[in-house]
Coordinates of C-alpha atoms in Angstrom, one line a residue:
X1 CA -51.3 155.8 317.8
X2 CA -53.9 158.5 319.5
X3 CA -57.1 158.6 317.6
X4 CA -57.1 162.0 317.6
X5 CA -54.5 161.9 315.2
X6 CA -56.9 160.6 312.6
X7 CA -58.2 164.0 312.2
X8 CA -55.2 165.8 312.2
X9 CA -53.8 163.9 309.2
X10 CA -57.1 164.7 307.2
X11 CA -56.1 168.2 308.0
X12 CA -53.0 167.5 305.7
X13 CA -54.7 165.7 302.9
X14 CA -56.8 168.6 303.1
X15 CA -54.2 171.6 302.8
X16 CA -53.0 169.7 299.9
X17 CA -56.2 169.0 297.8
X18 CA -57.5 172.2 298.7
X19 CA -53.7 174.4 297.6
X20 CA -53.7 172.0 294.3
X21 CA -57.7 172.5 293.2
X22 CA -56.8 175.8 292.2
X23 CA -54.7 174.2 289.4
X24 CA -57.8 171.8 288.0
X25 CA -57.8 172.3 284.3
X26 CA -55.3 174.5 283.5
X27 CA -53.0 171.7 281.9
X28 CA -49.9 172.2 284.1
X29 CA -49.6 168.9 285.8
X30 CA -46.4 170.0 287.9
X31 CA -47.5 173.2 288.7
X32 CA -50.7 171.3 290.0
X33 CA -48.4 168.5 292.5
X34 CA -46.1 171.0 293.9
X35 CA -48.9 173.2 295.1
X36 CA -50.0 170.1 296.8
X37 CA -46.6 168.9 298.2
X38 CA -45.8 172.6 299.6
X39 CA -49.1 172.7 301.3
X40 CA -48.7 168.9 302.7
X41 CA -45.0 169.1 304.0
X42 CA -46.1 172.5 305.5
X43 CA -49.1 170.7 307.5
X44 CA -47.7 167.9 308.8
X45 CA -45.2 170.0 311.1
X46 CA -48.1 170.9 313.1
X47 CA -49.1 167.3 313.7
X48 CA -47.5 165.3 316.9
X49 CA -45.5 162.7 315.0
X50 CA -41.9 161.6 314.4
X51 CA -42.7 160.4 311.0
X52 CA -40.5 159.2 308.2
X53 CA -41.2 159.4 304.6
X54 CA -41.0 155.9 303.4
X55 CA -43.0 156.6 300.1
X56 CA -42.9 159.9 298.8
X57 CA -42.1 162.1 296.0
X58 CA -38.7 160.1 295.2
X59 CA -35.3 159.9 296.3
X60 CA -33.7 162.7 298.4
X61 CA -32.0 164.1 294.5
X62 CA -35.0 163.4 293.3
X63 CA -37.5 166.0 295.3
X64 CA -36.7 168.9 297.3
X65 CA -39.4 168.0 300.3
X66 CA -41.4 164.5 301.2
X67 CA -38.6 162.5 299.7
X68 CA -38.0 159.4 300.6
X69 CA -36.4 159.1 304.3
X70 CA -37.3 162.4 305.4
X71 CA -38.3 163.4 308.9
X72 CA -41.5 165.1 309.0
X73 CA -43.7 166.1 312.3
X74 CA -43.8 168.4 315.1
X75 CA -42.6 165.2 317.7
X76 CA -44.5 162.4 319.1
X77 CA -44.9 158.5 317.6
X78 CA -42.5 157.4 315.5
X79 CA -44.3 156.5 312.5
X80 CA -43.4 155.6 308.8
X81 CA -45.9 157.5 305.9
X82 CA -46.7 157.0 302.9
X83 CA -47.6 159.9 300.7
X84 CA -49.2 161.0 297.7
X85 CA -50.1 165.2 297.7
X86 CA -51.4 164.6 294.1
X87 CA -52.4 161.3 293.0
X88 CA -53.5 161.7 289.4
X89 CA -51.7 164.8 288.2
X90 CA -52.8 164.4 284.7
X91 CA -56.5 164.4 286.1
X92 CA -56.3 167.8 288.2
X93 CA -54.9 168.9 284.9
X94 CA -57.1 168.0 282.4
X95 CA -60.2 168.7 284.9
X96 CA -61.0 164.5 284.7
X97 CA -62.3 162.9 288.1
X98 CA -60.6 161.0 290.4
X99 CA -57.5 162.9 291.7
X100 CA -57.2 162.4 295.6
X101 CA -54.4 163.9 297.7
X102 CA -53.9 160.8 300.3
X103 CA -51.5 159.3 303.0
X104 CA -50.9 156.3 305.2
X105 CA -49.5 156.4 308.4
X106 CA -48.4 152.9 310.6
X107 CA -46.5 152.3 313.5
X108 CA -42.3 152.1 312.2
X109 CA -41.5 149.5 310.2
X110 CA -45.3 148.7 309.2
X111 CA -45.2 149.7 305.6
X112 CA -43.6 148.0 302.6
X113 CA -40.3 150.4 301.4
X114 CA -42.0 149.9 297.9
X115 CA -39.6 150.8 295.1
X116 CA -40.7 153.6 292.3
X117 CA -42.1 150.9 289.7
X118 CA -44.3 148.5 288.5
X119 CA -46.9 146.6 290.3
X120 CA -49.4 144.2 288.8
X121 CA -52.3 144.5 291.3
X122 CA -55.6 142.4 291.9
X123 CA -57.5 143.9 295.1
X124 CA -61.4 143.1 296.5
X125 CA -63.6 144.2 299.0
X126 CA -64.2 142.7 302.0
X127 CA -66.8 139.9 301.1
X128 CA -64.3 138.2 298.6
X129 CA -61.2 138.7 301.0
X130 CA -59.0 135.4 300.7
X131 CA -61.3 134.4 297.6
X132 CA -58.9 135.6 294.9
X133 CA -55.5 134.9 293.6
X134 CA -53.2 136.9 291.4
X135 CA -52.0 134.1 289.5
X136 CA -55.0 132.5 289.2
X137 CA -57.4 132.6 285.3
X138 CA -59.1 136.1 285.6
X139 CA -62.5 134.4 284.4
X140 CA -61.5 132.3 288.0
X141 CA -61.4 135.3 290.0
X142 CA -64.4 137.2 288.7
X143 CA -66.4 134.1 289.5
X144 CA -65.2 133.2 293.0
X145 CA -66.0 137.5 293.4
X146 CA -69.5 136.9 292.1
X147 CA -70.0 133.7 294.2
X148 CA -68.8 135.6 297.3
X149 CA -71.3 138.7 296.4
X150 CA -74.4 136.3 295.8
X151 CA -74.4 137.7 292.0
X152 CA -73.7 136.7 288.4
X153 CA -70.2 138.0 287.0
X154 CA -72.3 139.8 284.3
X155 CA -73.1 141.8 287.6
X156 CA -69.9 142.8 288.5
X157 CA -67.5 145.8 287.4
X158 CA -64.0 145.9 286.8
X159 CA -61.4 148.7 287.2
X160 CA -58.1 148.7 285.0
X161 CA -55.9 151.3 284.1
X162 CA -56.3 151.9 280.3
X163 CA -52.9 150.8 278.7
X164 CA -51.8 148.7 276.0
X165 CA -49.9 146.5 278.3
X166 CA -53.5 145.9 279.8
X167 CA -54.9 144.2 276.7
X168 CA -55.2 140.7 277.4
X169 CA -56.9 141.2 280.9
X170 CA -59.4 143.7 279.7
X171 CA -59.8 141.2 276.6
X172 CA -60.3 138.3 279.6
X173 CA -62.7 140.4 281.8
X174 CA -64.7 141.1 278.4
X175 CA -65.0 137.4 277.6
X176 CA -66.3 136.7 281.1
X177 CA -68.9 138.8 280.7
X178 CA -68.3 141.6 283.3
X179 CA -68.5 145.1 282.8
X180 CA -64.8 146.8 282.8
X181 CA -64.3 150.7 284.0
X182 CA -61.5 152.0 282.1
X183 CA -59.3 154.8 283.8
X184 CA -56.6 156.8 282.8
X185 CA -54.7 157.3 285.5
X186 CA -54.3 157.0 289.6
X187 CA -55.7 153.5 291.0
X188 CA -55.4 154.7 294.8
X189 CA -59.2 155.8 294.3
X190 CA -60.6 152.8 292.6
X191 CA -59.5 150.4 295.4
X192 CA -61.1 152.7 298.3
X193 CA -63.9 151.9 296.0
X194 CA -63.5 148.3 295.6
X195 CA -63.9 148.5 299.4
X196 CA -67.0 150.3 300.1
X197 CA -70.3 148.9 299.3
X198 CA -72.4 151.1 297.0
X199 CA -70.0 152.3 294.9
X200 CA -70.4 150.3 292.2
X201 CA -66.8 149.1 291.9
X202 CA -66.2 145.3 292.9
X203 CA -62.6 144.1 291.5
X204 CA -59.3 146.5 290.5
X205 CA -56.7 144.5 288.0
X206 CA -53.7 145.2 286.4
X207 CA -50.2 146.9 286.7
X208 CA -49.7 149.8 288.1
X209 CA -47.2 151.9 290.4
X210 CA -45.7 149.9 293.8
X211 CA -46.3 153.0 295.7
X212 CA -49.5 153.2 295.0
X213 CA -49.8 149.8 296.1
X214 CA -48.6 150.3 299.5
X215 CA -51.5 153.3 299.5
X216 CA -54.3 150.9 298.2
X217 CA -52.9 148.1 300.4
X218 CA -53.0 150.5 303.9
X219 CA -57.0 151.3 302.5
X220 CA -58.4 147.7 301.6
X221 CA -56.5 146.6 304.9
X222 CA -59.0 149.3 307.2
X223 CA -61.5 148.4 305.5
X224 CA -61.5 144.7 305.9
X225 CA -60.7 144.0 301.8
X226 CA -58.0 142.1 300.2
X227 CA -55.1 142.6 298.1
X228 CA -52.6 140.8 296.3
X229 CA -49.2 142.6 294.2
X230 CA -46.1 141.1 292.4
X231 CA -43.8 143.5 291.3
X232 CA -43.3 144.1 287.8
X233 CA -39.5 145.0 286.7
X234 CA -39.4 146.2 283.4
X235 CA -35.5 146.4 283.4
X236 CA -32.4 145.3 286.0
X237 CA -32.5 148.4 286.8
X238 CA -35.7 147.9 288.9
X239 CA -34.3 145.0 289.9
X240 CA -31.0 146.4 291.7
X241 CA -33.8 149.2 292.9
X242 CA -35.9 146.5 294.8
X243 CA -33.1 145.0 296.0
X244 CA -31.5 147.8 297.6
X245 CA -35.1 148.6 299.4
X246 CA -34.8 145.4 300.7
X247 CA -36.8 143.1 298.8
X248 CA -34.8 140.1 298.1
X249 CA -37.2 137.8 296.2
X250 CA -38.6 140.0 292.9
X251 CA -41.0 137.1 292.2
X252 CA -42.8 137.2 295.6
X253 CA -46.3 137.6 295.7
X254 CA -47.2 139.9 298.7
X255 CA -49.9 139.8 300.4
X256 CA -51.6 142.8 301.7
X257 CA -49.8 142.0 305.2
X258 CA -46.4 142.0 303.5
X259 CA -47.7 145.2 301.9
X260 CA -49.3 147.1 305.1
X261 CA -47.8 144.7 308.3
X262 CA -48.6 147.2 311.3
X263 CA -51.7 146.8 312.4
X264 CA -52.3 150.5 313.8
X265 CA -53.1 152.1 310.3
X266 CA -54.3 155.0 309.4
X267 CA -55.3 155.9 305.8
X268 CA -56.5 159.1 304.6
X269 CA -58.1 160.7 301.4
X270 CA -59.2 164.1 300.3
X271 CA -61.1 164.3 297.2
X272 CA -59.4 167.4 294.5
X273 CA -61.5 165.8 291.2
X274 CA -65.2 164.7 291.6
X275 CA -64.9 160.7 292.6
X276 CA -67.6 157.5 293.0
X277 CA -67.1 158.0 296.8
X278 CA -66.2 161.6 297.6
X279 CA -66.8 164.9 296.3
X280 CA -64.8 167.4 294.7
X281 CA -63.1 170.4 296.3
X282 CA -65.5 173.3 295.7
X283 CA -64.7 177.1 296.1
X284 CA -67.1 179.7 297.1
X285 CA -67.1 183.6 298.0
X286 CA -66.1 183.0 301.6
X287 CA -64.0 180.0 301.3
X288 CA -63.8 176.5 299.9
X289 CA -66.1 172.8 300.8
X290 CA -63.8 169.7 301.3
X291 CA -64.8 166.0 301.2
X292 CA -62.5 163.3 302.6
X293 CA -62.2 160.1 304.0
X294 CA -60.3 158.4 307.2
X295 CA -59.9 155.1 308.8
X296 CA -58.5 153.3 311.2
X297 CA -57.5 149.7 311.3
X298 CA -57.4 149.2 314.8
X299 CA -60.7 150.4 315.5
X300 CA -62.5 149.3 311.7
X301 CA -64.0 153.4 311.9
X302 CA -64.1 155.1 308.7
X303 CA -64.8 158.6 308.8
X304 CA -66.4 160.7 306.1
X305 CA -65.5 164.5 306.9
X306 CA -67.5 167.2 305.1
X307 CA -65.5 170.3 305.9
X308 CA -66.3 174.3 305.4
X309 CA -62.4 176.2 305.3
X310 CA -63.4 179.6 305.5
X311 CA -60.2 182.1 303.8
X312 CA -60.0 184.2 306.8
X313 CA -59.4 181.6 309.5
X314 CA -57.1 179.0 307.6
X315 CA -53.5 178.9 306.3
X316 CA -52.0 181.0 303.8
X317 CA -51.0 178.4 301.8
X318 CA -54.7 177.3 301.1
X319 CA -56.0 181.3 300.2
X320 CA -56.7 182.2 297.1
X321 CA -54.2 182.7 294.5

């Protein structure tokens, strides 16, 4: 893929976090995602790409635009993508941090078809890339981490998704002696994190979506980390789901090449909430400040785009209400 292209896919995680900031607050969660999935769907038909939608808003019934195994682009590479407008609705809506609008983009065939459910999830940065295993003791992990980053595990800090089914590993981490960083919601975010030195961030554990997995995966995978998933069926529904996507083997544990295989990614991230890495979308008089984030694999570049949209030179869709 061009290089140039990097940039024009932060112009759609842009359109999105910039159309769904408007909603940060005011409790309306849906309102919130479908200003960001208009704006995105309407953004990437200006970029140079045959793209299809592997992960997306759901299932051609399911969502009216970005569903799964629609064609998207102006014409150009055939590329798969993997969306999120809005990852961390409830956080846009309750005015918490860490809501991103973000997307992958590989060569076709490069990104897992990951079913809508569960994931359980271990993912490091780069220094501790083939030092952990997802079915190894947590205590295990968090000291090969710590031996990897020349510190004590009472140095490092854990991100988990707060939820019940999370108890025992927070309980782990805790008897290890780490420090643990509860979130509510969206674990895209936290493994950029993981990723980057500085942040603070140095292990993500626990279950959450296999789309956002994928997401996470395409991240850790520019930035040189590591990441590990097995999916987690809570019924035989799920089951018959990953099946039909194409995944025969439910028990598999998939490595972050099985997750992200091409090896011309491009990942993409525009801050809505304030994050650890990036800032916040910010309005002003004249327009609105946008922070975001872009890599690609090929070339190990990651980007850090500090952008000015003023209202009378941009799209409609991102003017004021």
């Amino acid at each position: 893929m061009d290089r140039e292209l990097a940039m024009e896919f932060v112009r759609v995680t842009e359109a999105a976090a910039i159309a769904c900031g408007r909603w940060m607050g005011k409790g309306d969660k849906i309102a919130a995602d479908q200003a960001a999935v208009d704006a995105m769907r309407t953004m990437f038909d200006s970029v140079n790409i045959s793209g299809t939608v592997v992960i997306g808003e759901g299932e051609m019934d399911e969502a009216p635009m970005l569903y799964i195994g629609e064609q998207v682009g102006a014409g150009g590479f055939e590329v798969d993508i993997a969306v999120d407008p809005l990852e961390g609705t409830n956080l846009v809506a309750k005015g918490l941090p860490g809501a991103i609008a973000v997307l992958a983009i590989a060569p076709k065939g490069g990104l897992l078809h990951a079913p809508d459910m569960y994931m359980d999830k271990i993912a490091v940065g780069p220094k501790a890339a083939g030092k952990v295993h997802i079915d190894a003791p947590v205590k295990e992990n968090l000291k090969a981490v710590a031996s990897a980053l020349e510190r004590r595990v009472e140095d490092l800090t854990v991100v988990i998704l707060d939820r019940p089914r999370h108890a025992s590993i927070i309980q782990e981490v805790r008897d290890a002696g780490a420090r643990i960083k509860l979130i509510t919601d969206g674990d895209v975010s936290p493994a950029i994190n993981v990723g980057i030195e500085g942040t603070g961030v140095h292990m993500m554990l626990g279950i959450g979506g296999a789309p956002e997995g994928v997401l996470a995966a395409a991240a850790l995978k520019c930035l040189g980390g590591d990441m590990q998933g097995k999916l987690w069926p809570e019924n035989d529904a799920d089951t018959t789901r990953a099946q039909k996507m194409g995944i025969t083997d439910i028990n598999k544990i998939l490595t972050i090449n099985d997750l992200v295989s091409g090896k011309d990614v491009i990942f993409a991230a525009t801050a809505i909430t304030q994050g650890d890495l990036l800032n916040p979308i910010r309005y002003f008089g004249g327009g609105v400040r946008s922070h975001s984030i872009v890599m690609r694999h090929s070339s190990g570049t990651v980007r850090f785009i500090d952008a000015i949209h003023t209202y009378d030179r941009t799209p409609l869709f991102i003017k004021r209400a």
